[in-house]
Coordinates of C-alpha atoms and ligand atoms in Angstrom, one line a residue:
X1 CA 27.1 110.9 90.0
X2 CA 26.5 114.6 89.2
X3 CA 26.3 116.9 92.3
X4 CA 23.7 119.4 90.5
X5 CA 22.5 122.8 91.1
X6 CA 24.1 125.1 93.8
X7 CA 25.9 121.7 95.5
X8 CA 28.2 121.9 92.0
X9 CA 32.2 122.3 92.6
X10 CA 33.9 125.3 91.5
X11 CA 36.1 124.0 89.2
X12 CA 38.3 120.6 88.8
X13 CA 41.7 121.7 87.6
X14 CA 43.1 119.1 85.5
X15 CA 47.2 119.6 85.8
X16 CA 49.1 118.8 82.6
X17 CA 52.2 120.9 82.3
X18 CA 54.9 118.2 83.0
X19 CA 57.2 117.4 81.0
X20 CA 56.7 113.6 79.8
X21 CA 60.8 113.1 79.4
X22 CA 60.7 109.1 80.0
X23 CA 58.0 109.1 77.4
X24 CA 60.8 109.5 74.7
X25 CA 58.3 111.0 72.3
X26 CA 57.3 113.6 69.8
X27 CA 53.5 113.1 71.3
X28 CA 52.4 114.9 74.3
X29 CA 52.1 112.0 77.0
X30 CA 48.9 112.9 77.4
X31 CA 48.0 112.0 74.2
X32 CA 49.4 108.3 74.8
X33 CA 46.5 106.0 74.4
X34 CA 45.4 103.5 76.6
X35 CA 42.3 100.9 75.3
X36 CA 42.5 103.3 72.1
X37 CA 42.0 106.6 74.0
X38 CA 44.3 109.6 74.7
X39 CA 44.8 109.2 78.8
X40 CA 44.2 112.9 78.7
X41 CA 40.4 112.1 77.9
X42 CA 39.9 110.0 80.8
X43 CA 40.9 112.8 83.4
X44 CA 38.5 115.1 81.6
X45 CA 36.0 112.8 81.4
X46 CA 35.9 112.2 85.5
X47 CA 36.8 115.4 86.0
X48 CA 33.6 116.7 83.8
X49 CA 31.4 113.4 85.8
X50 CA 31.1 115.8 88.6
X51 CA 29.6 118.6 86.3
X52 CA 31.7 121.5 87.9
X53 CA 31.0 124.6 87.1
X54 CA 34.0 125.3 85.4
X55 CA 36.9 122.9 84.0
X56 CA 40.5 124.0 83.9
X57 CA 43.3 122.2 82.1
X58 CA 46.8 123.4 83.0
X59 CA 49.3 122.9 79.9
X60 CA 53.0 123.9 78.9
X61 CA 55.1 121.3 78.0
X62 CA 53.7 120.9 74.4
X63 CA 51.1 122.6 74.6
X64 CA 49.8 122.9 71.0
X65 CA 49.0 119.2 70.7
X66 CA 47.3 119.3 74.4
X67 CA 45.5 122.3 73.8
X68 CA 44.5 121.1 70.0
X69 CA 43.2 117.8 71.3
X70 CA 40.9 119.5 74.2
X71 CA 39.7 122.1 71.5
X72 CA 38.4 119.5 69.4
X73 CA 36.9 117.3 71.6
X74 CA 36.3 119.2 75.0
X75 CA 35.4 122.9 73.9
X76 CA 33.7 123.4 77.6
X77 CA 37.1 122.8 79.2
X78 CA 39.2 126.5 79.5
X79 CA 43.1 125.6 78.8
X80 CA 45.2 127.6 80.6
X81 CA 48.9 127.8 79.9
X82 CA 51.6 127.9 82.9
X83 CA 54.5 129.5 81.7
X84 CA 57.6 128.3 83.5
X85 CA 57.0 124.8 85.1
X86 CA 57.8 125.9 88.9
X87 CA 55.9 123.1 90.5
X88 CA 52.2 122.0 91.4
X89 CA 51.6 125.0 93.5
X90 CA 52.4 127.4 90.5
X91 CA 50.2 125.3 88.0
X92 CA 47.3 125.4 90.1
X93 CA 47.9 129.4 91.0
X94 CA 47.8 129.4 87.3
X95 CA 44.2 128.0 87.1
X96 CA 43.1 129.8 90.1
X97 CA 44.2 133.0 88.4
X98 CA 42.2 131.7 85.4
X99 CA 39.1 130.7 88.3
X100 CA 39.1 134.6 89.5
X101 CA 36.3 134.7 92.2
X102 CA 35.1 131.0 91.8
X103 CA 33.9 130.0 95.4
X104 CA 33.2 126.6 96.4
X105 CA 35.4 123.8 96.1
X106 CA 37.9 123.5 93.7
X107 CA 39.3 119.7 92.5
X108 CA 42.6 119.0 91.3
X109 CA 43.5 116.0 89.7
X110 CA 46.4 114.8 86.8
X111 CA 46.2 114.7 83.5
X112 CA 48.8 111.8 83.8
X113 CA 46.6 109.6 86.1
X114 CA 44.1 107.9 83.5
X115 CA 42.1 105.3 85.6
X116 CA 40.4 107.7 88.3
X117 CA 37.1 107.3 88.2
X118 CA 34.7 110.5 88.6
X119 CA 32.6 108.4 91.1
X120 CA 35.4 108.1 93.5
X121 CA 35.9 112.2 92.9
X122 CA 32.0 112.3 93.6
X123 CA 32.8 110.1 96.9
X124 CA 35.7 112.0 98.0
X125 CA 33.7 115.2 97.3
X126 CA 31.5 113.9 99.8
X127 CA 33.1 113.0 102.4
X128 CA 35.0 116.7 101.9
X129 CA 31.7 118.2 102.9
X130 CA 30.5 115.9 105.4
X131 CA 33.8 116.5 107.9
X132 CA 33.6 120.1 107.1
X133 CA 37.3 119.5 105.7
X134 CA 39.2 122.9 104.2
X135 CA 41.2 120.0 102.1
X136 CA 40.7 116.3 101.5
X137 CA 43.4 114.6 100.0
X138 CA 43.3 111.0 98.1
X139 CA 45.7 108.8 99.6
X140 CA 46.7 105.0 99.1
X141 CA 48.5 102.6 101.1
X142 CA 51.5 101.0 98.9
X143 CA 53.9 98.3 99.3
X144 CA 56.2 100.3 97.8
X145 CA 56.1 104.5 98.3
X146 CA 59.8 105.4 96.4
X147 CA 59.4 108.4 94.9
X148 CA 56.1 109.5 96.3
X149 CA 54.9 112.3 98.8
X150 CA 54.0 111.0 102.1
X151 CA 50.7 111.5 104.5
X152 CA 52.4 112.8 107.9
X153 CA 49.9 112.2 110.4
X154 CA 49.6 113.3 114.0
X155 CA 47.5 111.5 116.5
X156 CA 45.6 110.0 113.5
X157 CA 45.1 113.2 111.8
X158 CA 47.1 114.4 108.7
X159 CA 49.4 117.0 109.6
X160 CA 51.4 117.7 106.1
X161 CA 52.6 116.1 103.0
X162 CA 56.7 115.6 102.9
X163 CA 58.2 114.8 99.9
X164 CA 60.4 112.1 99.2
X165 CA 63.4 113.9 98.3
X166 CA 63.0 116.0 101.4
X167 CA 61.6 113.3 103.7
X168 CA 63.8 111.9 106.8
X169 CA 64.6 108.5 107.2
X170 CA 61.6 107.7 109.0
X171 CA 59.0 109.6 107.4
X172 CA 60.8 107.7 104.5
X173 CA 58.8 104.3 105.8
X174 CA 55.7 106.0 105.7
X175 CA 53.5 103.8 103.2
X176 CA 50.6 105.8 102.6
X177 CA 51.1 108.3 100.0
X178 CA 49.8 111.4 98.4
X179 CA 47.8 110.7 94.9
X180 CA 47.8 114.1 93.9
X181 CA 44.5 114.2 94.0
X182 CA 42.6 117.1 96.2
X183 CA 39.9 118.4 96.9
X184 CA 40.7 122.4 98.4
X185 CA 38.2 124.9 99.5
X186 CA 38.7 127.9 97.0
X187 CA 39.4 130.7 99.9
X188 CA 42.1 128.2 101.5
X189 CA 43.6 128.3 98.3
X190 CA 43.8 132.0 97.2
X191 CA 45.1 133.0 100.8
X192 CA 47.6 130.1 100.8
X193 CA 49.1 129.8 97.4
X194 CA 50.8 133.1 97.4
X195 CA 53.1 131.7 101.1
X196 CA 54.2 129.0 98.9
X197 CA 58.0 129.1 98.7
X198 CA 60.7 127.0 96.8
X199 CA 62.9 126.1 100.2
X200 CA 62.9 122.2 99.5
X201 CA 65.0 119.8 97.7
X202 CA 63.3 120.6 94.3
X203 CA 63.5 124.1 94.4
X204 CA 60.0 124.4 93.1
X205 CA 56.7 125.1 94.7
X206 CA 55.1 122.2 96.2
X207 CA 50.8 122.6 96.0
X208 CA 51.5 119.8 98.9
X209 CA 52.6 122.4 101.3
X210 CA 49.0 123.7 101.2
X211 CA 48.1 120.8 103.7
X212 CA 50.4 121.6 106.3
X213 CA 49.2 125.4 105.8
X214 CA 45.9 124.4 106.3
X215 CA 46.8 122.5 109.7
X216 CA 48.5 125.8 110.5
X217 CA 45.5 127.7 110.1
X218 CA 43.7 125.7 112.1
X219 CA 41.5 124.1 109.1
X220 CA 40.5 120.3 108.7
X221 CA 42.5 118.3 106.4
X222 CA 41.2 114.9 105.8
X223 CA 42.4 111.9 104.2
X224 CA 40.3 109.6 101.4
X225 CA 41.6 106.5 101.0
X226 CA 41.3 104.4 97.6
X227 CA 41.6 100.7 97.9
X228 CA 41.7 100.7 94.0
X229 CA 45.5 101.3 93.5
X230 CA 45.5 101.7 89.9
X231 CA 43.3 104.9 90.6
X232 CA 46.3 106.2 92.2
X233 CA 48.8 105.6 89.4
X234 CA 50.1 108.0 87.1
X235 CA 52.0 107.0 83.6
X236 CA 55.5 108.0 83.6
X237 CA 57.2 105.7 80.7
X238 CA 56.2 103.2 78.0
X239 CA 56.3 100.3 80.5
X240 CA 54.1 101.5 83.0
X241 CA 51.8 102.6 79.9
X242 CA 51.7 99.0 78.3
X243 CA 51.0 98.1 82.1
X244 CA 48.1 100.4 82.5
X245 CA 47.1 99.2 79.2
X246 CA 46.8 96.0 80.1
X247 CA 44.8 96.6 83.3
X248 CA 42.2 98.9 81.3
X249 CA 41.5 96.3 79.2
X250 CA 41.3 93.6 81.3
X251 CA 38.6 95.6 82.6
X252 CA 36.7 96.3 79.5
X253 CA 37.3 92.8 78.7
X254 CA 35.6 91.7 82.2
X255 CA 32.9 94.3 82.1
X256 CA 31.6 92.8 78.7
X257 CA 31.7 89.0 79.7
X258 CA 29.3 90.3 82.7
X259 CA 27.2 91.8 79.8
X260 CA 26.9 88.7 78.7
X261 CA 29.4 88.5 76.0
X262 CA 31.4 85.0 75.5
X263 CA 35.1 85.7 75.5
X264 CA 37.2 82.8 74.9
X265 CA 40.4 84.0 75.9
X266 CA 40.5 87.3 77.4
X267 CA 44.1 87.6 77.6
X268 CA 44.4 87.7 74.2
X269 CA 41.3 89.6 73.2
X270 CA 41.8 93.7 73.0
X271 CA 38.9 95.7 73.1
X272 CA 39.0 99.3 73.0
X273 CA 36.5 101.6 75.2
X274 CA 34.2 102.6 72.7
X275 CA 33.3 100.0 71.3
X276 CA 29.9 98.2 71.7
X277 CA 28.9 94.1 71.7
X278 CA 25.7 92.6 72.5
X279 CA 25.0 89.6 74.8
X280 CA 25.7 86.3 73.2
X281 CA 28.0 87.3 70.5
X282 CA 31.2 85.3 71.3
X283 CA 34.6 86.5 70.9
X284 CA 37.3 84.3 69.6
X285 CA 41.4 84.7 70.8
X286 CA 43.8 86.6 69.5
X287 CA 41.2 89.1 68.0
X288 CA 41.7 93.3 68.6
X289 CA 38.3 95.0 68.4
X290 CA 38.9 99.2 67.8
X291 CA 37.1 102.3 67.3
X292 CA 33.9 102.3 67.1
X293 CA 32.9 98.7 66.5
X294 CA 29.8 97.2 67.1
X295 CA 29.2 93.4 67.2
X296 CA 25.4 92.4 67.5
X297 CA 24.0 89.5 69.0
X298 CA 24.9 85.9 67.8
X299 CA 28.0 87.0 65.7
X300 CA 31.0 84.8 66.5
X301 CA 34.5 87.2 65.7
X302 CA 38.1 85.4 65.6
X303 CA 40.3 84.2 65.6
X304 CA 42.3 86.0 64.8
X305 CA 40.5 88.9 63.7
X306 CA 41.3 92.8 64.0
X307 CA 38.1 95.0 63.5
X308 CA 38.2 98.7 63.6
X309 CA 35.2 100.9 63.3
X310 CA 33.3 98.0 61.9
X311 CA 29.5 97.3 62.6
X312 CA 28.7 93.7 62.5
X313 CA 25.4 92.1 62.0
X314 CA 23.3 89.2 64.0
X315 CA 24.9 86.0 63.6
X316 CA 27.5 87.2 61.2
X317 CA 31.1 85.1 60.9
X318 CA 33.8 86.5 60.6
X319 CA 37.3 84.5 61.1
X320 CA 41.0 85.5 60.9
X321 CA 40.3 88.5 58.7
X322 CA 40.6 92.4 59.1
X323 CA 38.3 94.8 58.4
X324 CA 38.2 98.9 58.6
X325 CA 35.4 101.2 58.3
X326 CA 33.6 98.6 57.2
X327 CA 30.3 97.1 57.8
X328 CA 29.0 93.5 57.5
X329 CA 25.0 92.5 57.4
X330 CA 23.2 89.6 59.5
X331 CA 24.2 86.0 58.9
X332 CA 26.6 87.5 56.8
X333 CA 30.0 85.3 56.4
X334 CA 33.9 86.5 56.0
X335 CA 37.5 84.8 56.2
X336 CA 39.5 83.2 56.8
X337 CA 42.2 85.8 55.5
X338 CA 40.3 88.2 54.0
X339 CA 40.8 92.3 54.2
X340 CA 37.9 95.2 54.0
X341 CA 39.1 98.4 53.2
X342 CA 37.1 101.1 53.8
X343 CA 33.9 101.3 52.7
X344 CA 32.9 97.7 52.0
X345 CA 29.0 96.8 52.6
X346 CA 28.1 93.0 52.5
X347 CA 24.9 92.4 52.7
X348 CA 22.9 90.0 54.8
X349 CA 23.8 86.4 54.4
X350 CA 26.3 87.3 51.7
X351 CA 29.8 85.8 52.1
X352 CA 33.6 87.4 51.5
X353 CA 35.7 83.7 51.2
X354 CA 39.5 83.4 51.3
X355 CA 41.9 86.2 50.5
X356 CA 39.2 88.4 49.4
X357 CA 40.2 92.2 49.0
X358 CA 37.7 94.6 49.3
X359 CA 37.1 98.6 48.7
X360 CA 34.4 101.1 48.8
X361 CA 31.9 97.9 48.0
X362 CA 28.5 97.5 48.1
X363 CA 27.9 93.6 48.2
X364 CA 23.9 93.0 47.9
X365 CA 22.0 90.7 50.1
X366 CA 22.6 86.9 49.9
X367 CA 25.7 87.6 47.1
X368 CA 29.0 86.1 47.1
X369 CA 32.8 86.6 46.7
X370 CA 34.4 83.3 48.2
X371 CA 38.1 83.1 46.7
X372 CA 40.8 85.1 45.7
X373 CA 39.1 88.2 44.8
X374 CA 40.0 92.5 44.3
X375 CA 36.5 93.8 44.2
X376 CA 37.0 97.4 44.9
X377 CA 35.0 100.7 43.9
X378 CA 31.6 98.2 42.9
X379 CA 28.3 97.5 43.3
X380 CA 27.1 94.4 43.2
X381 CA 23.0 93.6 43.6
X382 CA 21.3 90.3 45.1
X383 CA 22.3 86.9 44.4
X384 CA 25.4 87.7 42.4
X385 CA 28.5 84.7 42.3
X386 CA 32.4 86.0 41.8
X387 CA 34.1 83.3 40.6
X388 CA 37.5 82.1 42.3
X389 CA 40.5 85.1 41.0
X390 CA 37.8 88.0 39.4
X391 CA 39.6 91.4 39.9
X392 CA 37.7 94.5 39.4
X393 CA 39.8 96.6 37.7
X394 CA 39.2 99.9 39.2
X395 CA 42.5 101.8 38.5
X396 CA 43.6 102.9 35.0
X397 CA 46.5 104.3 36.3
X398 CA 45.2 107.6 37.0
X399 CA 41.4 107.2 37.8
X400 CA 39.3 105.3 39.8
X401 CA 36.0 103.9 37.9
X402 CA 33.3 102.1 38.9
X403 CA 31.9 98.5 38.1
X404 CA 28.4 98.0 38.5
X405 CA 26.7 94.0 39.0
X406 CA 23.1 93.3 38.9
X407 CA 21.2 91.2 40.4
X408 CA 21.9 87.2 40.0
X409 CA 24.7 88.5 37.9
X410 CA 27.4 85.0 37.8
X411 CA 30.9 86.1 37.2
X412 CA 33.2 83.1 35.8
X413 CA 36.8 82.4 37.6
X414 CA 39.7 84.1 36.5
X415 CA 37.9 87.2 34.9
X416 CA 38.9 90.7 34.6
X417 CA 36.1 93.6 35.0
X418 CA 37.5 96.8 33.3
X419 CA 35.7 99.6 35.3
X420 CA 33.7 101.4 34.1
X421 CA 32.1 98.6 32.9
X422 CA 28.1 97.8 33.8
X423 CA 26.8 93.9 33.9
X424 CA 23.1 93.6 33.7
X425 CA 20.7 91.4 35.8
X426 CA 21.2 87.6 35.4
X427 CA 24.2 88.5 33.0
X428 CA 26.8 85.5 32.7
X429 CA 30.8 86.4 32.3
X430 CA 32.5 83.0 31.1
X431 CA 35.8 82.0 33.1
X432 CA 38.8 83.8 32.3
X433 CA 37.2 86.7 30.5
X434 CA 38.5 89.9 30.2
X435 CA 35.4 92.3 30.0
X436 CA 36.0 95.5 29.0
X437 CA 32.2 96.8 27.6
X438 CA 29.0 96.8 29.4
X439 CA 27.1 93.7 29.7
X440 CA 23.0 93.6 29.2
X441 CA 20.7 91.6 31.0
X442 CA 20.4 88.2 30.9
X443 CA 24.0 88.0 28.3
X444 CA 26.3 85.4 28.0
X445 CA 29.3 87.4 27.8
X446 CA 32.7 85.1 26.5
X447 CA 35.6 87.6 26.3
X448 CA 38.5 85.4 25.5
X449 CA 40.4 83.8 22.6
X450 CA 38.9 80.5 21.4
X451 CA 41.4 77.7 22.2
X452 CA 43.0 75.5 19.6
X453 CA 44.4 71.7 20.2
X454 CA 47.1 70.2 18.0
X455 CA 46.8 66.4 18.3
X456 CA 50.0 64.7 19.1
X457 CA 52.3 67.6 19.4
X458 CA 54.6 66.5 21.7
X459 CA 55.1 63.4 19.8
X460 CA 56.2 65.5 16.6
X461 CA 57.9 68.1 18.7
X462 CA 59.0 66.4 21.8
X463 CA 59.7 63.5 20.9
X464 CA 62.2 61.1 22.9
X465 CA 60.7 63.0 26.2
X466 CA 59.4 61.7 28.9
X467 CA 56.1 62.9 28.0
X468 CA 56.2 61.8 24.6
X469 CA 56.5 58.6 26.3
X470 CA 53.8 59.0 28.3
X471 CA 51.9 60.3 25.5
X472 CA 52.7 56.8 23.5
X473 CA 51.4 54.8 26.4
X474 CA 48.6 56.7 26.5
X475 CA 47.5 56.4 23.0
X476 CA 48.7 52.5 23.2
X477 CA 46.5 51.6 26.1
X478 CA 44.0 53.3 23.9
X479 CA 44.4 51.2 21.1
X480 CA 44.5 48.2 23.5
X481 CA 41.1 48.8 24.7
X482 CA 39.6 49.5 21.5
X483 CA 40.9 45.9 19.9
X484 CA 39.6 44.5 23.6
X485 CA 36.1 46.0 22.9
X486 CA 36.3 45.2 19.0
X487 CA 36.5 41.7 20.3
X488 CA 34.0 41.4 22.5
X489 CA 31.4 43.1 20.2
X490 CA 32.2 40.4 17.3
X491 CA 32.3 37.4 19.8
X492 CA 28.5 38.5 20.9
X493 CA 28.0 39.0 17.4
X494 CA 29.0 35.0 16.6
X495 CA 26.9 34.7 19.7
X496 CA 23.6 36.0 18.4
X497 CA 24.5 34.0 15.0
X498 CA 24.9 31.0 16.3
X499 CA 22.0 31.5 18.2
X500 CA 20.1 31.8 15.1
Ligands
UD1_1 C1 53.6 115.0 93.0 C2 53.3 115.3 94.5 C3 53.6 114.1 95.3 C4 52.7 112.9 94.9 C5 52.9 112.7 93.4 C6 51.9 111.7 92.9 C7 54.0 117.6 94.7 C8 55.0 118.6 95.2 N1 54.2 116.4 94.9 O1 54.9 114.6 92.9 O2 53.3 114.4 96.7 O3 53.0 111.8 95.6 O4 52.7 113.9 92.7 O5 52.1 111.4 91.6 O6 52.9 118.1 94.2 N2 52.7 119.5 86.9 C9 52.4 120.7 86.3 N3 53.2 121.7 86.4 C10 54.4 121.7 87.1 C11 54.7 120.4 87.7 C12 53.8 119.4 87.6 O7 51.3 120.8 85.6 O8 55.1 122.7 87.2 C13 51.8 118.4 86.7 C14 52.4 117.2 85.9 O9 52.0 117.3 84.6 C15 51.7 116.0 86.6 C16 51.4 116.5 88.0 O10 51.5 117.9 88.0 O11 50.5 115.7 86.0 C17 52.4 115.9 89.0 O12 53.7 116.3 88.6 P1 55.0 115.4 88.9 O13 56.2 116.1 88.5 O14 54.7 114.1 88.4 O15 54.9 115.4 90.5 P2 55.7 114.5 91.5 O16 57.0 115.2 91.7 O17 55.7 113.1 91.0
CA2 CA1 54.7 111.9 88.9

């Protein structure tokens, strides 16, 4: 898609001064995320598809966060900062002062207009060069243009761009309107910039006028038009964001059922863009998968699942659970309702059960955790059971230890692990013990008060109760069937004498 060598633009100015009002936010709109990704990185990222020569983002309103943002993840991009916000015309003189003696053609697109796509920048580019155009502008035909400039053409050709608040009743009808989008020759633009005035309804200068200037100047303007509306549309409030939002990841969702991925309900099913799934893993509803996550072939996630910045293994299972930073081994099993925190490792074929908390754990191959569990801030080897309720007790209150499991280590229900605590291979923790020293290999550790059983309590202390009643019957039907078997054991015993 690159245009390389000396056929490179100039420069793509990226504008991203406006204000953001209807946003109603502390964050830069920009910043807004759509399919977990600042819109602002999508106009850089077409914008840098073209490989220009140089990249120019315009900021003002605030500017810190914008400028932070590109900083960290765009250092190629030159931010350039347009002091009062007097319209298009005096961002992009801002950038060109920024672009001194660039020649070539220079792009500008919004920062505000996320789903452009740098190969229909490439096209446009294109056809720029191939009518010997001075400006080519992106254009779309609406069904409804409120609000927008509109493409005033003569005999066919473009003539200029009128804005809505200054356009006539009929120009007003006009359904093709102006994207924002251009591609300008750079000499057009450093003789016409400095005629642009402020005589219109805004009072500000209008970088549309450069069309009509062009026309003027006896230049060709041409028109690209994008069938693709939502190329078009910019993101002025939260509605038209969840909107967008919607429509980028019905995208992503379509793109990876072509891949070869099995989503059952894509409605329901959220993925963001950098995330990564083989073909044939299958993706049950209602599940959000964010960040970074990878799904390999064969796993099945959902319902009802929310991954982020998880990696997930061949023909893993994971159901109704929610996982972070987090990654999970072949054939490995987890959920229903289960939560790993950061950290968390299960190994291949091992299995994280039902309400199951995890933390910075390593979970060896083949070992399990099925039921009410806390197992955070361990290591646990091959082969190891958790019985149904263990905790790891990581957190004296001020520090975090560590609890360390061998291999085939079996763990009875309803313990307690006291970290720091070490259990050796094939060690044995009987239920409901509360260890609180290291275990060696191959131990039988029973960390619990022995029981005691007084016979006929509730008789002597309850009696007159319903379960001292029940008790009574209890011991009654006892004695019953111990005069029923006394019987039977003398009658064979007549029997056999009798017999005799
Ligand atoms: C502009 C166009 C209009 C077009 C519409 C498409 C002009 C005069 N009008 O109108 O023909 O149909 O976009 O959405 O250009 N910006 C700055 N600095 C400024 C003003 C704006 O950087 O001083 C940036 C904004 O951040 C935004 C873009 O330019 O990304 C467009 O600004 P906006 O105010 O939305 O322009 P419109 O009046 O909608
Ligand atoms: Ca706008």
């Amino acid at each position: 898609m690159s245009t390389s060598g000396d056929q490179r633009v100039a420069a793509v100015v990226v504008l991203a001064a406006g204000g953001g009002t209807r946003m109603k936010s502390k964050k830069s709109k920009l910043l807004h995320e759509l399919a977990g990704r600042p819109m602002l990185s999508y106009a850089v990222d077409a914008a840098l598809a073209l490989d220009p020569r140089r990249l120019v983002v315009v900021v003002g309103h605030l500017r810190e966060q914008v400028e932070g943002h590109l900083n960290e993840h765009y250092p190629q991009v030159s931010v350039v900062e347009q002091p009062v916000r007097n319209g298009t015309g005096g961002a992009v003189a801002c950038a060109m002062a920024a672009l001194d003696g660039a020649i070539g053609e220079v792009v500008v697109t919004y920062g505000d207009v996320p789903m452009l796509t740098g190969s229909t920048l490439a096209r446009m580019i294109t056809e720029h060069r191939t009518n010997g155009n001075a400006v080519t502008v992106l254009t779309a035909v609406i069904p409804d243009a409120t609000g927008y400039g509109r493409i005033v053409r003569d005999g066919g050709e473009v003539a200029r761009i009128v804005e809505h608040k200054d356009a006539s009743p009929a120009e007003r009808e006009i359904r093709e309107i102006n994207s924002g989008i251009y591609v300008f020759d750079s000499e057009l633009l450093r003789e016409g910039l400095p005629t642009l005035d402020t005589s219109n309804a805004q009072g500000e200068l209008y970088i549309t006028d450069m069309v009509g200037y062009a026309r003027d100047h006896g230049q060709r303007v041409g028109a690209f038009q994008v069938e693709d509306l939502w190329q078009t549309e910019g993101v002025n409030d939260r509605v038209q964001l969840a909107r967008m939002n919607a429509e980028v990841n019905r995208r992503i969702v379509e793109n990876w059922m072509r891949e070869g991925v099995t989503i059952i309900d894509p409605r329901s099913t959220w993925i963001s863009h950098d995330v990564t799934l083989a073909p044939d893993c299958v993706i049950q509803p209602n599940t959000q998968l964010l960040g970074t996550t990878v799904v390999a072939t064969g796993a099945v996630i959902g319902p009802d699942t929310t991954l982020r910045d998880v990696e997930v293994g061949e023909d893993a299972l994971v159901v109704r659970s929610h996982g972070e930073l987090a990654v999970i081994e072949a054939g490995a099993q987890v959920g229903p309702y289960s939560r790993l925190r950061a950290g968390t490792v299960l190994g291949a074929n091992g299995k994280i059960g039902s309400f199951v908390e995890t933390k910075n754990a390593q979970i060896g191959e083949g070992s399990k955790v099925p039921h009410l569990t806390y197992c955070g801030d361990a290591i646990l080897g091959e082969g190891v059971n958790v019985g149904a309720g263990t905790i790891f007790a990581n957190y004296d209150g001020s520090h975090k230890s560590p609890t360390h499991l061998g291999d085939h280590v079996f763990i009875g229900s309803n313990s307690v692990l006291v970290a720091p605590v070490d259990i050796g291979d094939g060690a044995f923790v009987a239920a409901g013990s509360a260890v609180v020293e290291d275990v060696p290999p191959g131990a039988l550790a029973v960390a619990r008060s022995r029981g005691h059983i007084s016979v006929q309590w509730v008789q002597r202390r309850r009696s007159g109760s319903k379960a001292a009643e029940a008790a009574d019957t209890a011991s009654g039907k006892i004695h019953e069937k111990v005069a029923g078997a006394r019987a039977a054991l003398d009658a064979e015993q007549q029997a056999r004498e009798a017999n005799k």
